[in-house]
PDB file of C-alpha atoms in Angstrom:
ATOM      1  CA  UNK A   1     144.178  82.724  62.119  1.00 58.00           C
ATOM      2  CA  UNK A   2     145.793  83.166  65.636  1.00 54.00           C
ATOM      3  CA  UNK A   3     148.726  86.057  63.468  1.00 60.00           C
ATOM      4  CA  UNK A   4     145.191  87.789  62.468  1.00 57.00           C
ATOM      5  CA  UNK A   5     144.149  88.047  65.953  1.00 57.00           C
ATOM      6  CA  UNK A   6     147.505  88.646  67.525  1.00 55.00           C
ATOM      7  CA  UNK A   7     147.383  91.806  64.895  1.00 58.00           C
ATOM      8  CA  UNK A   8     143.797  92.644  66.022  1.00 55.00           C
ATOM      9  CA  UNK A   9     144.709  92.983  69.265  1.00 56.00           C
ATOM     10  CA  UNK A  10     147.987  94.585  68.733  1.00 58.00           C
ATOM     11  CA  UNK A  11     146.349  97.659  66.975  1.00 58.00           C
ATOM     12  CA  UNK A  12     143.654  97.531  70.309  1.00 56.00           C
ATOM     13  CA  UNK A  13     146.776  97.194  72.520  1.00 57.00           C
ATOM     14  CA  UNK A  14     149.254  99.313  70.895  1.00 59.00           C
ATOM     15  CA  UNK A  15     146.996 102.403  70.947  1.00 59.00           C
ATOM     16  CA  UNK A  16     146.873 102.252  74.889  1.00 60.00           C
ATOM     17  CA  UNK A  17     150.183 101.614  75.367  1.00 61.00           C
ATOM     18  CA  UNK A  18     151.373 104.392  73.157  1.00 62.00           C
ATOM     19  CA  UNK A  19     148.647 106.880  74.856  1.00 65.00           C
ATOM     20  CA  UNK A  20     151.047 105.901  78.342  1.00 63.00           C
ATOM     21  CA  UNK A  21     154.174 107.066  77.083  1.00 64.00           C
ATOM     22  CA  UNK A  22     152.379 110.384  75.042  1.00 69.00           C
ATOM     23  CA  UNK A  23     151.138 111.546  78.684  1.00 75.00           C
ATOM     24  CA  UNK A  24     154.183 111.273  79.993  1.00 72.00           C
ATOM     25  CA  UNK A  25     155.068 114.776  78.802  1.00 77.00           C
ATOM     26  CA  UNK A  26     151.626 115.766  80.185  1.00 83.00           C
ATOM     27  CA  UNK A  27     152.049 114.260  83.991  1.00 82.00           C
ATOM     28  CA  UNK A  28     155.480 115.694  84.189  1.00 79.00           C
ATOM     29  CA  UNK A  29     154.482 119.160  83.570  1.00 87.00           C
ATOM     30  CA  UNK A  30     150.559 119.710  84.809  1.00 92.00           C
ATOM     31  CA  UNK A  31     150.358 117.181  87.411  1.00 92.00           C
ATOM     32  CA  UNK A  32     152.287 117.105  91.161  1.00 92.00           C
ATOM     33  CA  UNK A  33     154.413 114.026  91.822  1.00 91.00           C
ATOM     34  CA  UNK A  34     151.756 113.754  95.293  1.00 93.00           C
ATOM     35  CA  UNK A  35     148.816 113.834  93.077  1.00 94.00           C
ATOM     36  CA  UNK A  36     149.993 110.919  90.889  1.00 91.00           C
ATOM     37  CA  UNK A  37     151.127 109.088  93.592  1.00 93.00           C
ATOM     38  CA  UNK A  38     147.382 108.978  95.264  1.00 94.00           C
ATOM     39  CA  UNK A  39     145.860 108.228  91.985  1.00 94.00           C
ATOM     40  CA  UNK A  40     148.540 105.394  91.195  1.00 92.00           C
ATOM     41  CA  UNK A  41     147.752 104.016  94.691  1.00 94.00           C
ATOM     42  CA  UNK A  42     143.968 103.819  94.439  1.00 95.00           C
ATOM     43  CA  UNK A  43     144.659 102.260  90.956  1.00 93.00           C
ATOM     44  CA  UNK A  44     146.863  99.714  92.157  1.00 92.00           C
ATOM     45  CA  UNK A  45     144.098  98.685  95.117  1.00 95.00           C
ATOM     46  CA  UNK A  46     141.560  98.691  92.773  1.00 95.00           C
ATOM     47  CA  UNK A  47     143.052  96.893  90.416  1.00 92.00           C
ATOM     48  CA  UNK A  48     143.216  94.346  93.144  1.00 93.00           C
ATOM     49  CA  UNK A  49     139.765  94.815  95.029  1.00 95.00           C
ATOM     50  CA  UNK A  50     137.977  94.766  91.432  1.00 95.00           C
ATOM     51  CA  UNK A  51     138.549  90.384  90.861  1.00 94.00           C
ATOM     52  CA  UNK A  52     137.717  90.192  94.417  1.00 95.00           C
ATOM     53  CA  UNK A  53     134.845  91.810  93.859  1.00 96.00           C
ATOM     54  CA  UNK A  54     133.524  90.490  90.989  1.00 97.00           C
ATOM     55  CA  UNK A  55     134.874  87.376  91.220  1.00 95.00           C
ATOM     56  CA  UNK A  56     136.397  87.517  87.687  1.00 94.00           C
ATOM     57  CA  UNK A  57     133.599  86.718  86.169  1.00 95.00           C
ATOM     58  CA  UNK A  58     134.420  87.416  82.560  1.00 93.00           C
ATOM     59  CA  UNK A  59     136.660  84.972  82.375  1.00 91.00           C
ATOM     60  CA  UNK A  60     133.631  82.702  82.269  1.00 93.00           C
ATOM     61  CA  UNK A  61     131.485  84.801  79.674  1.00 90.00           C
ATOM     62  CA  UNK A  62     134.797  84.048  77.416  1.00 84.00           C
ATOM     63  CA  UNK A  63     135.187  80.668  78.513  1.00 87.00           C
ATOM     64  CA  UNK A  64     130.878  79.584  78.112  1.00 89.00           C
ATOM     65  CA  UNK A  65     130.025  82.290  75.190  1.00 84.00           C
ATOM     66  CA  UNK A  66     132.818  80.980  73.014  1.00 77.00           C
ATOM     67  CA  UNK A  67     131.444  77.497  73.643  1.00 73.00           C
ATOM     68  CA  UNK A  68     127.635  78.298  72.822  1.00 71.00           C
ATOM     69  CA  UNK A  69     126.636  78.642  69.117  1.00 67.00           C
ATOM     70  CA  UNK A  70     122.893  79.207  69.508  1.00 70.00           C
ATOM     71  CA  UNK A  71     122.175  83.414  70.498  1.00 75.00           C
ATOM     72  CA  UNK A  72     119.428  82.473  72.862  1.00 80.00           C
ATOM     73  CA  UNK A  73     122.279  80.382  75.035  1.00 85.00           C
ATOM     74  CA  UNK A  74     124.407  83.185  74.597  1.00 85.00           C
ATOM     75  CA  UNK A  75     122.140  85.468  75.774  1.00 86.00           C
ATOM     76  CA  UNK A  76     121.176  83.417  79.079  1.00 91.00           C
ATOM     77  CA  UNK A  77     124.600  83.511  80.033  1.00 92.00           C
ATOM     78  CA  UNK A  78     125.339  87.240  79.648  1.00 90.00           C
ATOM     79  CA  UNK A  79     121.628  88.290  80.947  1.00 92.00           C
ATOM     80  CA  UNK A  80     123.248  86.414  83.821  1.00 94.00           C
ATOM     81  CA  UNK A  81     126.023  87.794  84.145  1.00 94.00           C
ATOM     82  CA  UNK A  82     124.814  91.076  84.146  1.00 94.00           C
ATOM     83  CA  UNK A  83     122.372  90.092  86.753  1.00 95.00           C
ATOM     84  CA  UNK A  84     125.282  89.158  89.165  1.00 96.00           C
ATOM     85  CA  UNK A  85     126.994  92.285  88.517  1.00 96.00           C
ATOM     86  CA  UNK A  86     123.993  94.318  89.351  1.00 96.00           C
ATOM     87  CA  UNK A  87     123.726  92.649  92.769  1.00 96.00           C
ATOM     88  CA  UNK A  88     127.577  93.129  92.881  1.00 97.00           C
ATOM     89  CA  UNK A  89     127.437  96.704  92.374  1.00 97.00           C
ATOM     90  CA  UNK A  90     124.361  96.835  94.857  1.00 97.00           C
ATOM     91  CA  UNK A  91     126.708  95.204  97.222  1.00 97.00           C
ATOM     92  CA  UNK A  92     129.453  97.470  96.763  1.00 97.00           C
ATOM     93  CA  UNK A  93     127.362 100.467  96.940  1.00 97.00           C
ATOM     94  CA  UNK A  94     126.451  99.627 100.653  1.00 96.00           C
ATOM     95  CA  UNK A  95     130.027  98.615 101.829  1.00 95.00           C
ATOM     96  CA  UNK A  96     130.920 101.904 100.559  1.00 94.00           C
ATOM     97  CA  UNK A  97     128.252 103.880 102.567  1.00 94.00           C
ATOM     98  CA  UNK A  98     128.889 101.797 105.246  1.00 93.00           C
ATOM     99  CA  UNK A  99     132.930 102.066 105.615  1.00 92.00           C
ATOM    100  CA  UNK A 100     132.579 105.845 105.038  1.00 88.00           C
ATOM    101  CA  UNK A 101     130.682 106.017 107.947  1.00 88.00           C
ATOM    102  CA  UNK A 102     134.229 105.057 109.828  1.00 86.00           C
ATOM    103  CA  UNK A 103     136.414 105.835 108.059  1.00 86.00           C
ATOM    104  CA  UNK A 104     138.237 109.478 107.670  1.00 85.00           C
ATOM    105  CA  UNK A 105     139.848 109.303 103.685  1.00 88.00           C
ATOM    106  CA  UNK A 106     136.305 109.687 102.093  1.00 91.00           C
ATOM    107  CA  UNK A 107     137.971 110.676  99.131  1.00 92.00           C
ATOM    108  CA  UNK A 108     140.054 107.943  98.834  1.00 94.00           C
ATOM    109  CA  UNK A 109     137.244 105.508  99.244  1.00 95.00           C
ATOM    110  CA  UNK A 110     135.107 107.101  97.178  1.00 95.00           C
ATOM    111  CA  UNK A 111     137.517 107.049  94.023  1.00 96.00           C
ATOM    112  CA  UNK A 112     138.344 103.089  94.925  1.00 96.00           C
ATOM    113  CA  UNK A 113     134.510 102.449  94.597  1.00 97.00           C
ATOM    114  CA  UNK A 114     134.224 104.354  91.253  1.00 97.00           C
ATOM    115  CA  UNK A 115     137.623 102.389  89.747  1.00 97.00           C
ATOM    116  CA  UNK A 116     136.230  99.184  91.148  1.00 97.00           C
ATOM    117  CA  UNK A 117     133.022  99.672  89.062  1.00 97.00           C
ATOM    118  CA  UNK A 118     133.977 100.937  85.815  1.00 97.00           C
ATOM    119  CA  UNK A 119     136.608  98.745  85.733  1.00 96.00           C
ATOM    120  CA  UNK A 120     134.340  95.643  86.289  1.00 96.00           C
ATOM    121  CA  UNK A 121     131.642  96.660  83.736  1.00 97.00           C
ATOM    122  CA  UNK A 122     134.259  97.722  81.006  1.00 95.00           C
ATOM    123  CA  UNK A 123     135.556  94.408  81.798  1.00 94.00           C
ATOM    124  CA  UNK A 124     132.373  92.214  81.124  1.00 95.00           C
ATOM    125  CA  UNK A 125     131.794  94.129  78.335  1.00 95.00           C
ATOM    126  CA  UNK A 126     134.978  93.785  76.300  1.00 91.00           C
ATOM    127  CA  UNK A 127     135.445  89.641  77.450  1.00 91.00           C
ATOM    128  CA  UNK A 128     131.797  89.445  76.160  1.00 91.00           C
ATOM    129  CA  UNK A 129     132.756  91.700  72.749  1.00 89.00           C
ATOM    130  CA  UNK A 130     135.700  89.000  72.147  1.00 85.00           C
ATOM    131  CA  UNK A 131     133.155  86.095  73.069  1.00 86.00           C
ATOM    132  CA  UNK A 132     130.555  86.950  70.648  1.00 85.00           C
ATOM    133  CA  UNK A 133     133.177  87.137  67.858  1.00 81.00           C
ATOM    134  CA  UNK A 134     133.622  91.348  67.816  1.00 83.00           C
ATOM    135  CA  UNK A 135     137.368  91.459  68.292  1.00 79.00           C
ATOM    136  CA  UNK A 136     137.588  94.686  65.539  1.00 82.00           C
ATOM    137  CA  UNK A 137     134.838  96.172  67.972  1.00 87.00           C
ATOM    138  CA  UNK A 138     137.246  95.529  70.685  1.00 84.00           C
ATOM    139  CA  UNK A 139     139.965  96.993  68.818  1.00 83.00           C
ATOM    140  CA  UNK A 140     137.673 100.025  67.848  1.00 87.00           C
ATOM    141  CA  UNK A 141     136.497 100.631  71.680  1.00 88.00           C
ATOM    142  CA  UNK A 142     140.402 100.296  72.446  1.00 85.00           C
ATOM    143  CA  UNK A 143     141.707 103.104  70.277  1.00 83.00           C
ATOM    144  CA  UNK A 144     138.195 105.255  70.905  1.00 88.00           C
ATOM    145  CA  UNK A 145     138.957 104.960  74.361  1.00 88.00           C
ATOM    146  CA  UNK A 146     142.574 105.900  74.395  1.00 83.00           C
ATOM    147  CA  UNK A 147     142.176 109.332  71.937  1.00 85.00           C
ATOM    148  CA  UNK A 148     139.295 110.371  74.538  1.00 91.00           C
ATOM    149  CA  UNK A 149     141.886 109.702  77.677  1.00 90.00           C
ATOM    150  CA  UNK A 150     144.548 111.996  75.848  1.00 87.00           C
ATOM    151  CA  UNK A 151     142.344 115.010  75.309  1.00 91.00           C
ATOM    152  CA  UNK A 152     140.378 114.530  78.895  1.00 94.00           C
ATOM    153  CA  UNK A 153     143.632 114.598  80.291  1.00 92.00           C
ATOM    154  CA  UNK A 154     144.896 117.474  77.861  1.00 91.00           C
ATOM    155  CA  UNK A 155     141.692 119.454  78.943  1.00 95.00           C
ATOM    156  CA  UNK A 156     141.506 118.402  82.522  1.00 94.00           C
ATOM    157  CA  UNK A 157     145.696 118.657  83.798  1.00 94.00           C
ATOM    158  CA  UNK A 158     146.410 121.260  81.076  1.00 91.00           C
ATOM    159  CA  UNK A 159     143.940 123.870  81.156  1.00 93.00           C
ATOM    160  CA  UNK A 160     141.739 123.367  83.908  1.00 93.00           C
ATOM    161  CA  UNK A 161     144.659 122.788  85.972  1.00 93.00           C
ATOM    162  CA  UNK A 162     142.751 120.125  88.327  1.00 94.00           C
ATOM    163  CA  UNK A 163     145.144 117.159  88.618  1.00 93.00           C
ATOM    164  CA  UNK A 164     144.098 114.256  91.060  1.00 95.00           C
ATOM    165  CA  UNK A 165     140.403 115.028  90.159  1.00 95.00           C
ATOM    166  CA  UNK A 166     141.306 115.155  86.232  1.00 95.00           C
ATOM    167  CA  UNK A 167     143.666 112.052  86.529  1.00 95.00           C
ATOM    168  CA  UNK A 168     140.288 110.623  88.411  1.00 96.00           C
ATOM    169  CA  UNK A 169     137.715 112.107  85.755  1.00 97.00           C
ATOM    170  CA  UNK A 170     139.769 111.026  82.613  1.00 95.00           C
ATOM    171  CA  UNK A 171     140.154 107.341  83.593  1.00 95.00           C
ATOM    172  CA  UNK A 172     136.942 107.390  84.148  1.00 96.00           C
ATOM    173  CA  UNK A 173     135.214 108.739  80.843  1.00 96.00           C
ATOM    174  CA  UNK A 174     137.367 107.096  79.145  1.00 93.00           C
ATOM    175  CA  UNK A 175     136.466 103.809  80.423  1.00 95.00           C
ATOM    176  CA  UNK A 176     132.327 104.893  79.591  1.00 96.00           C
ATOM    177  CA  UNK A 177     133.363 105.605  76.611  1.00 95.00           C
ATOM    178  CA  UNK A 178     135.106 101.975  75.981  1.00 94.00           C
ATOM    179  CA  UNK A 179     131.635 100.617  77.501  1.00 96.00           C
ATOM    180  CA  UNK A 180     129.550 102.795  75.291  1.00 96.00           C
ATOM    181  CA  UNK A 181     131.142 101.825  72.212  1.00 94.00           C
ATOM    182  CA  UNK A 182     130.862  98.319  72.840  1.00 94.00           C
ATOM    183  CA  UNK A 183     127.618  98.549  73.842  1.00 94.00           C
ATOM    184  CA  UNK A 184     126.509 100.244  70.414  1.00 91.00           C
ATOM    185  CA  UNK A 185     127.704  97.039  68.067  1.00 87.00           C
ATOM    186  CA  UNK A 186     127.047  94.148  70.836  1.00 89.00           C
ATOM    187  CA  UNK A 187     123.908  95.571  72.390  1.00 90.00           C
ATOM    188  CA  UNK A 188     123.896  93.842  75.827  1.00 91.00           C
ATOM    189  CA  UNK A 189     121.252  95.948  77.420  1.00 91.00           C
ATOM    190  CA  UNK A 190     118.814  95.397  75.049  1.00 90.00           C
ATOM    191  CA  UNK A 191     119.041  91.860  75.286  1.00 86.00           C
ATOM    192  CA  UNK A 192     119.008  91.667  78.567  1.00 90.00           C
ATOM    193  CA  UNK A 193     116.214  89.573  80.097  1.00 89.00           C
ATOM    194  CA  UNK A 194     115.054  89.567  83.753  1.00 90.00           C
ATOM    195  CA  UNK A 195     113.359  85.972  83.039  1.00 89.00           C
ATOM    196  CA  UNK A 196     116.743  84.529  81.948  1.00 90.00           C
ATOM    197  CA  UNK A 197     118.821  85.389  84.616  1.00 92.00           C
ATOM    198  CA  UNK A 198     119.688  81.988  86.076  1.00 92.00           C
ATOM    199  CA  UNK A 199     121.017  81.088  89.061  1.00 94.00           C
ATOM    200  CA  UNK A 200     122.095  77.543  87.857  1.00 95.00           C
ATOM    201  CA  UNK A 201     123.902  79.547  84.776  1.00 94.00           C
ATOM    202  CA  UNK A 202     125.675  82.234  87.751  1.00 95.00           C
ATOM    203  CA  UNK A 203     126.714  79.296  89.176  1.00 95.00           C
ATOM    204  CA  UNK A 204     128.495  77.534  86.565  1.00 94.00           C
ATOM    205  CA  UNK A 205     129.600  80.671  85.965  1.00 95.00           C
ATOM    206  CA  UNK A 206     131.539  81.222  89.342  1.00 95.00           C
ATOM    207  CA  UNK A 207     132.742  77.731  89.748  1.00 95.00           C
ATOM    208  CA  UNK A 208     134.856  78.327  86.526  1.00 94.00           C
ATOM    209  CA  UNK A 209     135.881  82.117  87.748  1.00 94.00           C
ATOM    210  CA  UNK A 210     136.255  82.146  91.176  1.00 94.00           C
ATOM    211  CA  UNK A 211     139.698  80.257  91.208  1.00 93.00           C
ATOM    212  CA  UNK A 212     140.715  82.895  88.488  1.00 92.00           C
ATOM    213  CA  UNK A 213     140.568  85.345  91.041  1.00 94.00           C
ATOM    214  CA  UNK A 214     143.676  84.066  92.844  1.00 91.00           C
ATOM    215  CA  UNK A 215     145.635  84.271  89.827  1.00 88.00           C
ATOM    216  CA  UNK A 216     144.393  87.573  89.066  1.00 86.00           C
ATOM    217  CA  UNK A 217     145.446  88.582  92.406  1.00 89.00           C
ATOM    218  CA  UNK A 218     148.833  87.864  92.078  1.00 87.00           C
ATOM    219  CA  UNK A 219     149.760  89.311  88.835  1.00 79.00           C
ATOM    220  CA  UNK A 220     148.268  92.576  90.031  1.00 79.00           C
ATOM    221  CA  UNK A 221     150.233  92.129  93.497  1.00 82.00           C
ATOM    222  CA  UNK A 222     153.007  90.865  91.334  1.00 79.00           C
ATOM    223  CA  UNK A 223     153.439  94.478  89.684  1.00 75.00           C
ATOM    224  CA  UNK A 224     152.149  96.569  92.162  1.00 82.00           C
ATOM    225  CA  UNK A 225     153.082  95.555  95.706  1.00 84.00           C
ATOM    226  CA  UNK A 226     155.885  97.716  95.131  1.00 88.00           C
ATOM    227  CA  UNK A 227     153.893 100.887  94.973  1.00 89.00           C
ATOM    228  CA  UNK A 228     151.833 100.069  97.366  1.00 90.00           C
ATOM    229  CA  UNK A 229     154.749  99.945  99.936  1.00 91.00           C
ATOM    230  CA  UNK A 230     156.243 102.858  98.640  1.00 92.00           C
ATOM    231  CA  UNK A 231     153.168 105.185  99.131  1.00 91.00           C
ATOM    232  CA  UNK A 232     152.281 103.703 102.617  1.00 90.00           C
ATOM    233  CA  UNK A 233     156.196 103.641 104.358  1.00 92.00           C
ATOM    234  CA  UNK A 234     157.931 106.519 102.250  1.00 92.00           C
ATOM    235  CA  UNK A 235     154.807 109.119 100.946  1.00 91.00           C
ATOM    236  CA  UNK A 236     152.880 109.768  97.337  1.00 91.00           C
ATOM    237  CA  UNK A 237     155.661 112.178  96.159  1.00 89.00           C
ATOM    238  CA  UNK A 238     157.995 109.127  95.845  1.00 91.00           C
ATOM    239  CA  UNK A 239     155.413 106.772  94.290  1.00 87.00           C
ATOM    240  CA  UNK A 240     154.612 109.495  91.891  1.00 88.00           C
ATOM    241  CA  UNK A 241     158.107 109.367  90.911  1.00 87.00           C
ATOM    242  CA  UNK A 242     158.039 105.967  90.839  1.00 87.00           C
ATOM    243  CA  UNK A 243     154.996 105.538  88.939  1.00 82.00           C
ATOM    244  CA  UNK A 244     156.082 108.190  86.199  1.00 80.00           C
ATOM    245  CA  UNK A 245     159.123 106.251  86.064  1.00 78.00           C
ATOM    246  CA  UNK A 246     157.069 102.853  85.279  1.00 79.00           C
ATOM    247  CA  UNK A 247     155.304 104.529  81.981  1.00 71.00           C
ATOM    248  CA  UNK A 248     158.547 103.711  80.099  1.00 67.00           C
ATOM    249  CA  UNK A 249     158.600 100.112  80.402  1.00 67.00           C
ATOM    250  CA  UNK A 250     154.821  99.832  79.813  1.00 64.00           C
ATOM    251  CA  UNK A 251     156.238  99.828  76.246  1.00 58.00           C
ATOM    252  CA  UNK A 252     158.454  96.440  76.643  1.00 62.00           C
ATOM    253  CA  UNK A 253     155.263  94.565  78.123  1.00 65.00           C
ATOM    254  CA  UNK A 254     153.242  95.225  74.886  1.00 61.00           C
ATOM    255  CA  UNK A 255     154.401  91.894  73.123  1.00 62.00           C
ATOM    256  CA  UNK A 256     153.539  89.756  76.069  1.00 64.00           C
ATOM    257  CA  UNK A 257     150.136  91.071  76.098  1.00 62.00           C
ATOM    258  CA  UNK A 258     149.313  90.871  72.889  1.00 58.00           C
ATOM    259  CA  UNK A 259     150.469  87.233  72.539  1.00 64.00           C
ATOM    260  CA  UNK A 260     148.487  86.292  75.380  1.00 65.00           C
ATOM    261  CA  UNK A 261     145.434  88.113  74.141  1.00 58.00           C
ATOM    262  CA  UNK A 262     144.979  86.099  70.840  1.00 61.00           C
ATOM    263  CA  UNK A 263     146.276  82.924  72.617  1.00 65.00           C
ATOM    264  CA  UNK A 264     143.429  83.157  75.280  1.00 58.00           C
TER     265      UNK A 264
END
């Protein structure tokens, strides 16, 4: 059982992971070592704003969905979840309009709320595939995802020539399309229910997320402190470099992740 799942999640993994070292070729050609410093910046802050933000929630909707056998339980918990992630977004919509108001890199905190976001839904949506039992539909979402990265960026650095706003527009679709995918075998939105949003449920919820967040915190400060520092003391052309640099060992982390995956 847990060498079938470690192989489900390899395939889901693997696909990603090769995509990284396939636009390699691509980055180092079509896109400016400033331009993929900025976008490797505002990936590495929202990769750490995003737990904050959401208070890694899906760590719950694996930990409580796994646990619940009846749909109807199920379904409370992910109606709720999706409740809290509406007022999160709602939240973070404000905060948004509100620091742009005083501060000058609109562009920059623009892109950090549209990372934060997709990254949080694609999240809840792929911890609630593996809940309900869909880890080929994971797998599926994984590889879908990955093929429509490669030609975004293809189209988007090659021909259109627009680099930060392709890098930017790529991640993106390719992250709706993850969600979409997901959402066509798992159907959350239909079966989300206003009435069973529960506040009892958001709390249980929290209280088994919310210390998470630390941990998540530090393994994304772990790996990218380091380019943070380097883009605010020495510029974005030398975390570009850096950052194309880091593609190649993206490769040697594979194992780890995939182990962990089917563990969890």
């Amino acid at each position: 059982m847990f060498l079938k799942k470690a192989s489900t999640y390899f395939v889901g993994t693997l696909s990603s992971k090769i995509l990284s070292v396939l636009l390699v070729p691509i980055y180092a050609y079509y896109v400016s070592a400033e331009a993929l410093g900025e976008y490797d910046y505002v990936l590495t802050i929202s990769n750490i704003v995003m737990p904050i933000a959401f208070l890694s929630v899906w760590e719950a909707i694996l930990r409580y969905c796994m646990k619940e056998n009846a749909a109807e339980s199920q379904r409370r918990i992910v109606s709720s979840t999706i409740g809290f992630s509406v007022a999160v977004i709602a939240v973070l919509t404000l905060l948004c309009l509100g620091i742009n108001l005083f501060y000058s890199d609109k562009k920059f905190i623009l892109c950090l709320y549209i990372f934060v976001i997709v990254q949080g839904i694609t999240y809840i949506w792929q911890y609630s595939a593996r809940s309900l039992g869909e880890s080929k539909q994971f797998v599926i979402s994984g590889v879908a995802s990955s093929a429509v990265l490669i030609v975004s960026n293809i189209v988007n650095l090659a021909v259109l020539k627009l680099e930060y706003k392709g890098l930017v527009l790529s991640f993106v679709l390719s992250h709706i399309v993850t969600i979409l995918v997901l959402e066509y075998k798992i159907k959350l939105i239909p079966n989300f229910r206003i009435s069973e949003v529960s506040l009892e449920i958001i709390k249980k919820l929290l209280k088994f997320s919310v210390p998470l967040v630390v941990n998540a915190i530090s393994l994304w400060l772990y790996s990218g402190s380091s380019r943070i520092i380097i883009r605010n003391y020495i510029g974005s052309y030398e975390n570009g470099l850096y950052s194309f640099a880091s593609k190649f060992s993206l490769v040697i982390t594979l194992f780890s992740t995939v182990i962990s995956m089917a563990v969890i």
